[in-house]
Amino acid sequence: MLQTGPAKRAYVETYGCQMNLSDGELMEGLLAARGYEIVRNPEDADVVLVNTCAIREHAETRVLGRVSQLNGLKRENPGLVIGVTGCMAQRLGTTLLEQAPYVDLVMGPDGYRSLPDALERIASRRASRAGTQLAVLELDATENYQGLEQRRAEGPVAWVPVQRGCDHRCTFCIVPYVRGPEKNRDAADVIAEVEGLVAGGVSEVTLLGQTVNSYRSGDTTFPMLLRRIARMPGIRRVRFTSPHPSDVTPELVEVMAEEPAVCEHLHLPAQSGSDRTLKRMLRRYTVAELLQKVALVREAVPDVAISTDIIVAFPGETDAEFRETLDLMRTVRFDEAYTYKYSMRDGTPAARLPAEEFLGADEAQARLAELIAVSRGIAAEINAGEVGRVEEVLIERPGRKEGQLLAHTRRNKVVSFEGDAGRVGEYTRVELCSTSGATFHGVEVTA
Ligand code: 5AD
């Protein structure tokens, strides 16, 4: 249905993971298709959507603060519609509407197809002076947003969701409860989308899913899909995130090794280096099995960069078990580690563990600090060892400093170097000249 009257303006602000950023693009696409103008400042908007994350309490408190701040705009513009979408909206639901009466809409991750209709309903309820708050919170076991267009920022890289939801039940994790069961898109639909992206100038895609490598649609497994996409004309780089270690299979590793377009980078969320903790997290692998996966990938893809996610202070984690996680870091030597303090999420199995098992804030913080020191130290050593290399990079955007460009190597390392902003989208070669520990500064090699 086409909108009549003046175009409405919508602003979407997204927090959290790449899947959520991709969902933000989906919402923008849906609204643009209904005639909304997508604006870059909340001050310019008639509809403000805050697309939230629920993975840790900290993520939620930050966003709640932001939502109440946006309410300030409503005082100047009483017609403003404020919506809260995403995982926190799903988790808090109508409680959020009660606590924040200025919020007009809460909508969970399976509701976006009806977003434009929901906004229309709010508008017509307002016209008839009915209560305007609306909640769209049904989880839909089939919704994979097939056939809908994301609205992507222009540029050479794009995220392509191939799977939504999650069938794992890691005991710390809220995702299965707010995003529902695993739903995979048709391979043909994914491939058609990537073809369209290539036609629009994209040469690097990142396939997205909560456990992306457990993707299966009909007879198409994830390794098969990855190979198909890697072989598509115009695609020069393919990445995927986040895989579950249990589904890092020989078939997947073979595709990584054989397909030149698949980048030499694997994100392998270990979560812990203690078998007892892994078991209590319901991760379904042991440390020995994880190390086997690492060995398998390194043997097949010798130059592969491996990153990870680690949680410290899971309820009941002993000091000795935490030390095992430090040992794992030193054994694997991850190129990068995203490190988290355990955060209790209501409704997850770990939240029901006996109260005395929960660690004190100081102890948890001390473990996190020690883990960060170890993982940063290792990353800095690895990166210092890479100084002097010449690597292919894809220029993604202008850097923060005037005259600088930002690029990623195939191994997912960030490099800044001097160059003209008009060159975004080009591939070039740079010598890695220095490192901050985490990122590089380089110089283009033209010869
Ligand atoms: N507390 C802390 N970290 C968590 N993660 C997921 N749930 C929690 C939680 N309750 C981390 C995991 C996951 C990453 C995206 O967030 O490490 O891989």
Tab-separated table of C-alpha atoms and ligand atoms in Angstrom:
chain	number	residue	atom	x	y	z
A	1	MET	CA	0.000	0.000	0.000
A	2	LEU	CA	1.466	3.311	-1.012
A	3	GLN	CA	1.442	6.092	1.464
A	4	THR	CA	-0.371	9.243	0.578
A	5	GLY	CA	0.461	12.699	1.869
A	6	PRO	CA	3.924	13.985	2.742
A	7	ALA	CA	6.724	11.458	3.105
A	8	LYS	CA	7.391	10.464	6.681
A	9	ARG	CA	10.927	10.465	7.921
A	10	ALA	CA	12.360	7.548	9.883
A	11	TYR	CA	15.553	7.161	11.874
A	12	VAL	CA	16.912	3.767	12.973
A	13	GLU	CA	19.628	3.481	15.621
A	14	THR	CA	21.066	0.013	16.083
A	15	TYR	CA	23.008	-1.598	18.927
A	16	GLY	CA	24.600	-5.013	19.227
A	17	CYS	CA	25.795	-7.682	16.859
A	18	GLN	CA	26.152	-7.759	13.085
A	19	MET	CA	22.869	-9.612	12.819
A	20	ASN	CA	21.185	-6.722	14.565
A	21	LEU	CA	22.916	-4.189	12.322
A	22	SER	CA	21.642	-6.208	9.408
A	23	ASP	CA	18.143	-6.149	10.932
A	24	GLY	CA	18.463	-2.356	11.136
A	25	GLU	CA	19.129	-2.345	7.386
A	26	LEU	CA	16.074	-4.562	6.911
A	27	MET	CA	13.847	-2.145	8.841
A	28	GLU	CA	15.171	0.752	6.798
A	29	GLY	CA	14.476	-1.226	3.629
A	30	LEU	CA	10.909	-1.980	4.695
A	31	LEU	CA	10.227	1.633	5.599
A	32	ALA	CA	11.851	3.022	2.459
A	33	ALA	CA	9.644	0.678	0.398
A	34	ARG	CA	6.613	2.267	2.085
A	35	GLY	CA	7.692	5.732	1.113
A	36	TYR	CA	9.578	6.748	4.238
A	37	GLU	CA	12.631	8.901	3.887
A	38	ILE	CA	15.465	7.447	5.998
A	39	VAL	CA	17.235	10.212	7.892
A	40	ARG	CA	20.520	10.213	9.789
A	41	ASN	CA	19.518	12.289	12.804
A	42	PRO	CA	16.712	11.605	15.264
A	43	GLU	CA	15.971	15.349	15.324
A	44	ASP	CA	14.897	15.151	11.666
A	45	ALA	CA	12.596	12.167	12.115
A	46	ASP	CA	8.886	11.518	12.636
A	47	VAL	CA	9.634	7.940	13.679
A	48	VAL	CA	12.639	6.979	15.802
A	49	LEU	CA	13.439	3.298	16.191
A	50	VAL	CA	16.013	2.047	18.664
A	51	ASN	CA	17.052	-1.433	17.627
A	52	THR	CA	18.333	-3.077	20.781
A	53	CYS	CA	20.507	-5.891	22.085
A	54	ALA	CA	19.806	-8.153	25.087
A	55	ILE	CA	22.984	-10.172	25.265
A	56	ARG	CA	24.224	-8.571	28.495
A	57	GLU	CA	22.654	-6.379	31.123
A	58	HIS	CA	25.094	-3.597	30.331
A	59	ALA	CA	23.868	-3.459	26.724
A	60	GLU	CA	20.321	-3.015	28.010
A	61	THR	CA	20.975	-0.311	30.586
A	62	ARG	CA	22.861	1.743	28.016
A	63	VAL	CA	20.004	1.521	25.562
A	64	LEU	CA	17.333	2.298	28.142
A	65	GLY	CA	19.226	5.494	28.924
A	66	ARG	CA	19.326	6.338	25.254
A	67	VAL	CA	15.584	5.749	24.831
A	68	SER	CA	14.728	8.084	27.692
A	69	GLN	CA	17.079	10.657	26.196
A	70	LEU	CA	15.230	10.403	22.870
A	71	ASN	CA	12.016	11.065	24.748
A	72	GLY	CA	13.360	14.611	25.128
A	73	LEU	CA	12.685	15.043	21.401
A	74	LYS	CA	9.064	14.158	21.953
A	75	ARG	CA	8.582	17.207	24.120
A	76	GLU	CA	9.566	19.387	21.169
A	77	ASN	CA	7.721	17.232	18.640
A	78	PRO	CA	4.687	15.569	20.294
A	79	GLY	CA	3.878	13.760	17.030
A	80	LEU	CA	7.122	11.797	17.240
A	81	VAL	CA	6.731	8.009	17.352
A	82	ILE	CA	9.334	6.149	19.423
A	83	GLY	CA	9.769	2.441	18.817
A	84	VAL	CA	12.018	-0.050	20.550
A	85	THR	CA	12.841	-3.076	18.419
A	86	GLY	CA	15.189	-6.041	18.606
A	87	CYS	CA	16.170	-8.475	21.322
A	88	MET	CA	15.664	-6.254	24.358
A	89	ALA	CA	12.198	-5.296	23.076
A	90	GLN	CA	11.381	-8.991	22.778
A	91	ARG	CA	12.752	-9.750	26.230
A	92	LEU	CA	11.091	-6.909	28.144
A	93	GLY	CA	7.956	-6.698	26.024
A	94	THR	CA	5.041	-4.922	27.607
A	95	THR	CA	7.023	-4.314	30.817
A	96	LEU	CA	9.002	-1.832	28.774
A	97	LEU	CA	5.811	-0.086	27.651
A	98	GLU	CA	4.733	0.227	31.278
A	99	GLN	CA	8.088	1.475	32.474
A	100	ALA	CA	8.553	3.883	29.589
A	101	PRO	CA	5.079	5.260	28.747
A	102	TYR	CA	6.562	7.461	26.049
A	103	VAL	CA	7.500	4.395	24.011
A	104	ASP	CA	4.841	3.819	21.333
A	105	LEU	CA	5.957	0.487	19.958
A	106	VAL	CA	7.875	-2.561	21.111
A	107	MET	CA	8.645	-5.060	18.385
A	108	GLY	CA	10.706	-8.235	18.558
A	109	PRO	CA	13.041	-9.593	15.861
A	110	ASP	CA	10.329	-11.656	14.122
A	111	GLY	CA	7.947	-8.725	13.709
A	112	TYR	CA	9.674	-6.470	11.189
A	113	ARG	CA	7.622	-7.535	8.196
A	114	SER	CA	4.684	-5.799	9.846
A	115	LEU	CA	6.642	-2.716	10.936
A	116	PRO	CA	5.132	-0.278	8.406
A	117	ASP	CA	1.621	-1.557	9.207
A	118	ALA	CA	2.257	-1.233	12.938
A	119	LEU	CA	3.314	2.385	12.460
A	120	GLU	CA	0.149	3.047	10.485
A	121	ARG	CA	-1.924	1.503	13.248
A	122	ILE	CA	-0.278	3.757	15.784
A	123	ALA	CA	-1.021	6.767	13.582
A	124	SER	CA	-4.689	5.862	13.190
A	125	ARG	CA	-5.085	5.070	16.889
A	126	ARG	CA	-3.635	8.477	17.618
A	127	ALA	CA	-6.074	10.109	15.219
A	128	SER	CA	-8.937	8.477	17.116
A	129	ARG	CA	-7.266	9.330	20.433
A	130	ALA	CA	-7.128	5.677	21.448
A	131	GLY	CA	-4.242	4.403	23.554
A	132	THR	CA	-1.358	4.261	21.165
A	133	GLN	CA	1.096	1.793	22.649
A	134	LEU	CA	1.543	-1.310	20.547
A	135	ALA	CA	3.449	-4.540	21.195
A	136	VAL	CA	4.415	-6.995	18.449
A	137	LEU	CA	6.132	-9.859	20.204
A	138	GLU	CA	5.120	-13.126	18.550
A	139	LEU	CA	8.027	-15.389	17.718
A	140	ASP	CA	7.510	-16.940	14.314
A	141	ALA	CA	9.101	-20.313	13.636
A	142	THR	CA	9.142	-19.651	9.896
A	143	GLU	CA	9.997	-15.966	9.545
A	144	ASN	CA	13.314	-15.678	7.729
A	145	TYR	CA	12.510	-12.434	5.913
A	146	GLN	CA	12.713	-14.126	2.562
A	147	GLY	CA	12.072	-11.758	-0.299
A	148	LEU	CA	12.580	-8.516	1.614
A	149	GLU	CA	15.157	-5.894	0.689
A	150	GLN	CA	17.693	-4.520	3.106
A	151	ARG	CA	18.631	-0.890	2.689
A	152	ARG	CA	22.411	-0.995	2.764
A	153	ALA	CA	24.946	1.746	2.993
A	154	GLU	CA	26.707	2.115	-0.340
A	155	GLY	CA	30.086	0.496	-0.457
A	156	PRO	CA	31.998	-2.631	-1.391
A	157	VAL	CA	31.045	-4.770	1.628
A	158	ALA	CA	27.673	-6.206	2.617
A	159	TRP	CA	26.210	-8.454	5.283
A	160	VAL	CA	23.929	-11.205	4.096
A	161	PRO	CA	21.832	-12.947	6.742
A	162	VAL	CA	21.366	-16.592	5.772
A	163	GLN	CA	19.944	-17.805	9.063
A	164	ARG	CA	17.972	-16.369	11.954
A	165	GLY	CA	17.420	-17.720	15.455
A	166	CYS	CA	19.296	-20.501	17.182
A	167	ASP	CA	18.690	-24.158	18.049
A	168	HIS	CA	21.465	-24.342	20.638
A	169	ARG	CA	20.751	-23.833	24.305
A	170	CYS	CA	24.019	-22.488	25.676
A	171	THR	CA	23.020	-21.979	29.275
A	172	PHE	CA	24.237	-18.374	29.522
A	173	CYS	CA	22.586	-17.142	26.349
A	174	ILE	CA	19.324	-15.257	25.819
A	175	VAL	CA	19.357	-15.453	22.010
A	176	PRO	CA	17.188	-18.588	21.543
A	177	TYR	CA	14.505	-16.997	23.721
A	178	VAL	CA	14.418	-13.660	21.922
A	179	ARG	CA	15.151	-14.804	18.373
A	180	GLY	CA	13.431	-18.186	18.430
A	181	PRO	CA	14.510	-21.381	16.711
A	182	GLU	CA	16.900	-21.609	13.788
A	183	LYS	CA	15.341	-20.547	10.490
A	184	ASN	CA	17.382	-20.830	7.308
A	185	ARG	CA	16.812	-18.962	4.084
A	186	ASP	CA	16.541	-20.720	0.737
A	187	ALA	CA	19.946	-20.994	-0.877
A	188	ALA	CA	18.528	-19.751	-4.194
A	189	ASP	CA	17.213	-16.633	-2.467
A	190	VAL	CA	20.576	-15.964	-0.816
A	191	ILE	CA	22.389	-16.429	-4.118
A	192	ALA	CA	19.989	-14.115	-5.956
A	193	GLU	CA	20.539	-11.496	-3.292
A	194	VAL	CA	24.324	-11.742	-3.602
A	195	GLU	CA	24.016	-11.421	-7.398
A	196	GLY	CA	22.098	-8.219	-6.880
A	197	LEU	CA	24.729	-6.951	-4.472
A	198	VAL	CA	27.507	-7.684	-6.952
A	199	ALA	CA	25.598	-5.772	-9.632
A	200	GLY	CA	25.523	-2.833	-7.212
A	201	GLY	CA	29.301	-2.852	-6.685
A	202	VAL	CA	29.730	-5.178	-3.694
A	203	SER	CA	32.726	-7.527	-3.871
A	204	GLU	CA	32.917	-8.739	-0.259
A	205	VAL	CA	30.057	-10.401	1.582
A	206	THR	CA	29.797	-11.684	5.136
A	207	LEU	CA	27.271	-14.475	5.588
A	208	LEU	CA	25.475	-14.025	8.885
A	209	GLY	CA	23.766	-16.388	11.288
A	210	GLN	CA	23.685	-17.052	15.010
A	211	THR	CA	25.373	-20.395	14.313
A	212	VAL	CA	25.944	-19.746	10.662
A	213	ASN	CA	27.751	-22.984	9.882
A	214	SER	CA	24.850	-25.137	11.008
A	215	TYR	CA	22.897	-23.623	8.089
A	216	ARG	CA	21.039	-26.143	5.997
A	217	SER	CA	18.314	-25.551	3.456
A	218	GLY	CA	17.004	-28.566	1.561
A	219	ASP	CA	20.119	-30.396	0.442
A	220	THR	CA	22.335	-27.346	0.714
A	221	THR	CA	24.695	-27.399	3.684
A	222	PHE	CA	26.715	-24.419	4.838
A	223	PRO	CA	29.965	-25.546	3.186
A	224	MET	CA	28.045	-25.951	-0.096
A	225	LEU	CA	26.486	-22.490	0.190
A	226	LEU	CA	29.847	-20.956	1.047
A	227	ARG	CA	31.433	-22.567	-2.004
A	228	ARG	CA	28.630	-21.405	-4.301
A	229	ILE	CA	28.996	-17.848	-3.143
A	230	ALA	CA	32.788	-17.926	-3.227
A	231	ARG	CA	32.594	-18.939	-6.886
A	232	MET	CA	30.189	-16.233	-7.974
A	233	PRO	CA	31.633	-13.871	-10.573
A	234	GLY	CA	32.396	-10.503	-8.994
A	235	ILE	CA	32.793	-11.884	-5.472
A	236	ARG	CA	36.363	-11.497	-4.356
A	237	ARG	CA	36.008	-12.036	-0.604
A	238	VAL	CA	33.616	-14.079	1.525
A	239	ARG	CA	33.478	-14.143	5.301
A	240	PHE	CA	31.001	-15.736	7.697
A	241	THR	CA	30.055	-15.199	11.323
A	242	SER	CA	29.495	-16.614	13.875
A	243	PRO	CA	30.193	-20.287	13.489
A	244	HIS	CA	29.655	-22.793	16.282
A	245	PRO	CA	32.812	-24.846	16.893
A	246	SER	CA	30.857	-28.110	16.756
A	247	ASP	CA	29.964	-27.443	13.134
A	248	VAL	CA	33.496	-26.568	12.057
A	249	THR	CA	33.678	-29.752	10.014
A	250	PRO	CA	36.311	-31.118	7.626
A	251	GLU	CA	33.924	-30.160	4.776
A	252	LEU	CA	33.837	-26.547	5.908
A	253	VAL	CA	37.598	-26.405	6.363
A	254	GLU	CA	38.053	-27.898	2.889
A	255	VAL	CA	35.996	-25.108	1.339
A	256	MET	CA	37.986	-22.520	3.299
A	257	ALA	CA	41.206	-24.048	2.000
A	258	GLU	CA	40.104	-24.553	-1.600
A	259	GLU	CA	38.125	-21.454	-2.441
A	260	PRO	CA	40.375	-18.465	-3.033
A	261	ALA	CA	37.575	-16.009	-2.209
A	262	VAL	CA	37.000	-17.371	1.304
A	263	CYS	CA	39.097	-15.185	3.596
A	264	GLU	CA	41.774	-16.617	5.860
A	265	HIS	CA	39.898	-15.776	9.022
A	266	LEU	CA	37.813	-17.852	11.376
A	267	HIS	CA	35.881	-16.608	14.362
A	268	LEU	CA	35.776	-19.546	16.745
A	269	PRO	CA	33.888	-18.677	19.947
A	270	ALA	CA	35.546	-20.832	22.603
A	271	GLN	CA	33.718	-19.280	25.615
A	272	SER	CA	35.920	-21.135	28.145
A	273	GLY	CA	39.042	-23.262	28.423
A	274	SER	CA	37.626	-25.530	31.119
A	275	ASP	CA	35.866	-28.769	30.252
A	276	ARG	CA	33.656	-28.604	33.313
A	277	THR	CA	32.590	-25.044	32.513
A	278	LEU	CA	32.024	-25.853	28.826
A	279	LYS	CA	29.806	-28.711	29.892
A	280	ARG	CA	27.866	-26.486	32.279
A	281	MET	CA	27.540	-23.924	29.499
A	282	LEU	CA	26.151	-26.721	27.290
A	283	ARG	CA	28.624	-25.885	24.555
A	284	ARG	CA	28.797	-29.488	23.344
A	285	TYR	CA	32.573	-29.678	22.823
A	286	THR	CA	35.602	-30.251	25.019
A	287	VAL	CA	38.818	-28.255	25.060
A	288	ALA	CA	40.570	-31.152	23.283
A	289	GLU	CA	37.929	-31.099	20.525
A	290	LEU	CA	38.261	-27.344	20.162
A	291	LEU	CA	42.031	-27.682	19.839
A	292	GLN	CA	41.502	-30.337	17.169
A	293	LYS	CA	39.367	-27.878	15.201
A	294	VAL	CA	42.068	-25.244	15.510
A	295	ALA	CA	44.684	-27.740	14.293
A	296	LEU	CA	42.461	-28.814	11.403
A	297	VAL	CA	41.949	-25.251	10.212
A	298	ARG	CA	45.594	-24.259	10.665
A	299	GLU	CA	46.800	-27.270	8.759
A	300	ALA	CA	44.496	-26.608	5.813
A	301	VAL	CA	44.750	-22.797	5.854
A	302	PRO	CA	48.238	-22.153	7.241
A	303	ASP	CA	47.970	-18.379	7.430
A	304	VAL	CA	44.507	-18.314	9.007
A	305	ALA	CA	43.749	-15.686	11.661
A	306	ILE	CA	41.539	-17.015	14.459
A	307	SER	CA	39.455	-14.850	16.763
A	308	THR	CA	37.254	-15.879	19.662
A	309	ASP	CA	34.688	-14.945	22.315
A	310	ILE	CA	35.372	-15.731	25.969
A	311	ILE	CA	33.141	-15.407	29.035
A	312	VAL	CA	34.732	-15.185	32.481
A	313	ALA	CA	33.054	-15.728	35.837
A	314	PHE	CA	30.346	-18.061	34.594
A	315	PRO	CA	28.500	-19.104	37.787
A	316	GLY	CA	30.537	-21.714	39.617
A	317	GLU	CA	33.733	-21.081	37.623
A	318	THR	CA	36.615	-21.745	40.024
A	319	ASP	CA	39.880	-19.876	39.936
A	320	ALA	CA	41.584	-23.008	38.593
A	321	GLU	CA	39.009	-23.202	35.793
A	322	PHE	CA	39.586	-19.569	34.944
A	323	ARG	CA	43.341	-20.334	34.751
A	324	GLU	CA	42.494	-23.086	32.255
A	325	THR	CA	40.913	-20.406	30.078
A	326	LEU	CA	44.149	-18.406	30.278
A	327	ASP	CA	46.013	-21.586	29.301
A	328	LEU	CA	43.744	-21.988	26.295
A	329	MET	CA	44.536	-18.422	25.224
A	330	ARG	CA	48.249	-19.136	25.439
A	331	THR	CA	47.924	-22.450	23.638
A	332	VAL	CA	45.836	-21.256	20.713
A	333	ARG	CA	47.178	-17.693	20.555
A	334	PHE	CA	44.059	-16.078	19.118
A	335	ASP	CA	44.575	-13.088	16.838
A	336	GLU	CA	41.758	-11.315	18.641
A	337	ALA	CA	39.493	-12.093	21.598
A	338	TYR	CA	36.176	-10.504	22.502
A	339	THR	CA	36.027	-10.882	26.261
A	340	TYR	CA	32.988	-10.694	28.503
A	341	LYS	CA	32.079	-10.902	32.137
A	342	TYR	CA	29.197	-13.300	32.646
A	343	SER	CA	25.922	-11.382	32.800
A	344	MET	CA	22.849	-13.018	34.316
A	345	ARG	CA	19.944	-13.167	31.860
A	346	ASP	CA	16.536	-13.993	33.273
A	347	GLY	CA	14.978	-17.037	31.669
A	348	THR	CA	18.255	-18.725	30.745
A	349	PRO	CA	19.242	-21.997	32.483
A	350	ALA	CA	22.361	-20.487	34.093
A	351	ALA	CA	20.226	-17.868	35.816
A	352	ARG	CA	18.666	-20.698	37.821
A	353	LEU	CA	21.977	-21.938	39.241
A	354	PRO	CA	22.277	-21.719	43.051
A	355	ALA	CA	22.788	-18.144	44.244
A	356	GLU	CA	26.073	-18.983	46.004
A	357	GLU	CA	27.637	-19.941	42.659
A	358	PHE	CA	27.438	-16.406	41.291
A	359	LEU	CA	30.753	-14.609	41.556
A	360	GLY	CA	31.156	-11.227	43.181
A	361	ALA	CA	31.565	-8.205	40.943
A	362	ASP	CA	35.159	-7.573	42.047
A	363	GLU	CA	36.297	-11.104	41.432
A	364	ALA	CA	34.627	-11.190	38.021
A	365	GLN	CA	36.208	-7.860	37.121
A	366	ALA	CA	39.650	-9.077	38.225
A	367	ARG	CA	39.314	-12.166	36.003
A	368	LEU	CA	38.204	-10.075	33.072
A	369	ALA	CA	41.135	-7.683	33.517
A	370	GLU	CA	43.601	-10.562	33.655
A	371	LEU	CA	42.100	-12.197	30.570
A	372	ILE	CA	42.182	-8.941	28.634
A	373	ALA	CA	45.827	-8.377	29.554
A	374	VAL	CA	46.766	-11.865	28.362
A	375	SER	CA	44.725	-11.765	25.157
A	376	ARG	CA	45.857	-8.238	24.215
A	377	GLY	CA	49.459	-9.209	24.884
A	378	ILE	CA	49.190	-12.195	22.582
A	379	ALA	CA	47.419	-10.207	19.861
A	380	ALA	CA	50.089	-7.495	20.064
A	381	GLU	CA	52.864	-10.082	19.726
A	382	ILE	CA	51.187	-11.699	16.738
A	383	ASN	CA	50.609	-8.340	15.078
A	384	ALA	CA	54.161	-7.125	15.772
A	385	GLY	CA	55.307	-10.255	13.955
A	386	GLU	CA	53.245	-9.216	10.938
A	387	VAL	CA	54.873	-5.803	10.564
A	388	GLY	CA	56.773	-5.789	7.284
A	389	ARG	CA	54.297	-8.010	5.471
A	390	VAL	CA	52.627	-6.811	2.291
A	391	GLU	CA	48.918	-7.640	2.273
A	392	GLU	CA	45.966	-7.218	-0.041
A	393	VAL	CA	43.400	-4.854	1.428
A	394	LEU	CA	39.933	-3.731	0.407
A	395	ILE	CA	39.459	-0.006	0.920
A	396	GLU	CA	36.182	0.271	2.843
A	397	ARG	CA	35.881	3.872	3.875
A	398	PRO	CA	37.725	7.093	4.616
A	399	GLY	CA	39.513	7.010	7.973
A	400	ARG	CA	38.886	9.394	10.814
A	401	LYS	CA	41.856	11.552	9.901
A	402	GLU	CA	41.716	13.604	6.719
A	403	GLY	CA	43.454	11.861	3.817
A	404	GLN	CA	43.397	8.449	5.490
A	405	LEU	CA	41.706	5.305	4.292
A	406	LEU	CA	40.486	2.357	6.332
A	407	ALA	CA	40.808	-1.160	5.018
A	408	HIS	CA	40.782	-4.794	6.132
A	409	THR	CA	43.246	-7.459	5.156
A	410	ARG	CA	41.893	-10.859	4.161
A	411	ARG	CA	42.844	-11.976	7.665
A	412	ASN	CA	40.460	-9.332	9.012
A	413	LYS	CA	43.093	-6.980	10.365
A	414	VAL	CA	42.361	-3.271	10.227
A	415	VAL	CA	44.882	-1.119	8.357
A	416	SER	CA	44.896	2.639	7.902
A	417	PHE	CA	46.995	4.280	5.211
A	418	GLU	CA	47.145	7.456	3.200
A	419	GLY	CA	45.001	7.753	0.111
A	420	ASP	CA	42.173	9.514	-1.637
A	421	ALA	CA	38.611	8.963	-0.401
A	422	GLY	CA	37.505	8.406	-4.008
A	423	ARG	CA	39.217	5.029	-3.885
A	424	VAL	CA	36.727	3.332	-1.575
A	425	GLY	CA	35.874	-0.057	-3.054
A	426	GLU	CA	39.299	-0.657	-4.610
A	427	TYR	CA	41.662	-3.455	-3.715
A	428	THR	CA	45.313	-2.586	-3.290
A	429	ARG	CA	48.432	-3.831	-1.533
A	430	VAL	CA	49.876	-2.220	1.563
A	431	GLU	CA	52.986	-2.847	3.581
A	432	LEU	CA	52.134	-3.136	7.280
A	433	CYS	CA	54.537	-0.602	8.783
A	434	SER	CA	53.536	-0.388	12.436
A	435	THR	CA	50.933	-1.681	14.839
A	436	SER	CA	49.141	-0.224	17.837
A	437	GLY	CA	48.839	-3.800	19.037
A	438	ALA	CA	45.336	-4.213	17.677
A	439	THR	CA	45.431	-2.380	14.326
A	440	PHE	CA	48.030	-1.440	11.718
A	441	HIS	CA	49.280	1.603	9.917
A	442	GLY	CA	50.517	0.865	6.432
A	443	VAL	CA	51.904	2.299	3.237
A	444	GLU	CA	50.551	1.458	-0.172
A	445	VAL	CA	52.885	-0.577	-2.344
A	446	THR	CA	52.383	0.525	-5.914
A	447	ALA	CA	55.106	-1.420	-7.740
B	1	5AD	N1	27.071	-12.986	29.635
B	1	5AD	C1	28.253	-12.640	29.090
B	1	5AD	N2	28.561	-12.832	27.812
B	1	5AD	C2	27.633	-13.402	27.014
B	1	5AD	N3	27.649	-13.718	25.709
B	1	5AD	C3	26.469	-14.267	25.404
B	1	5AD	N4	25.669	-14.306	26.481
B	1	5AD	C4	26.378	-13.784	27.517
B	1	5AD	C5	26.112	-13.570	28.889
B	1	5AD	N5	24.950	-13.912	29.445
B	1	5AD	C6	28.821	-13.511	24.846
B	1	5AD	C7	29.314	-14.831	24.245
B	1	5AD	C8	28.885	-14.735	22.816
B	1	5AD	C9	28.992	-13.249	22.587
B	1	5AD	C10	28.278	-12.739	21.392
B	1	5AD	O1	28.463	-12.687	23.764
B	1	5AD	O2	30.720	-14.875	24.351
B	1	5AD	O3	29.694	-15.485	21.939
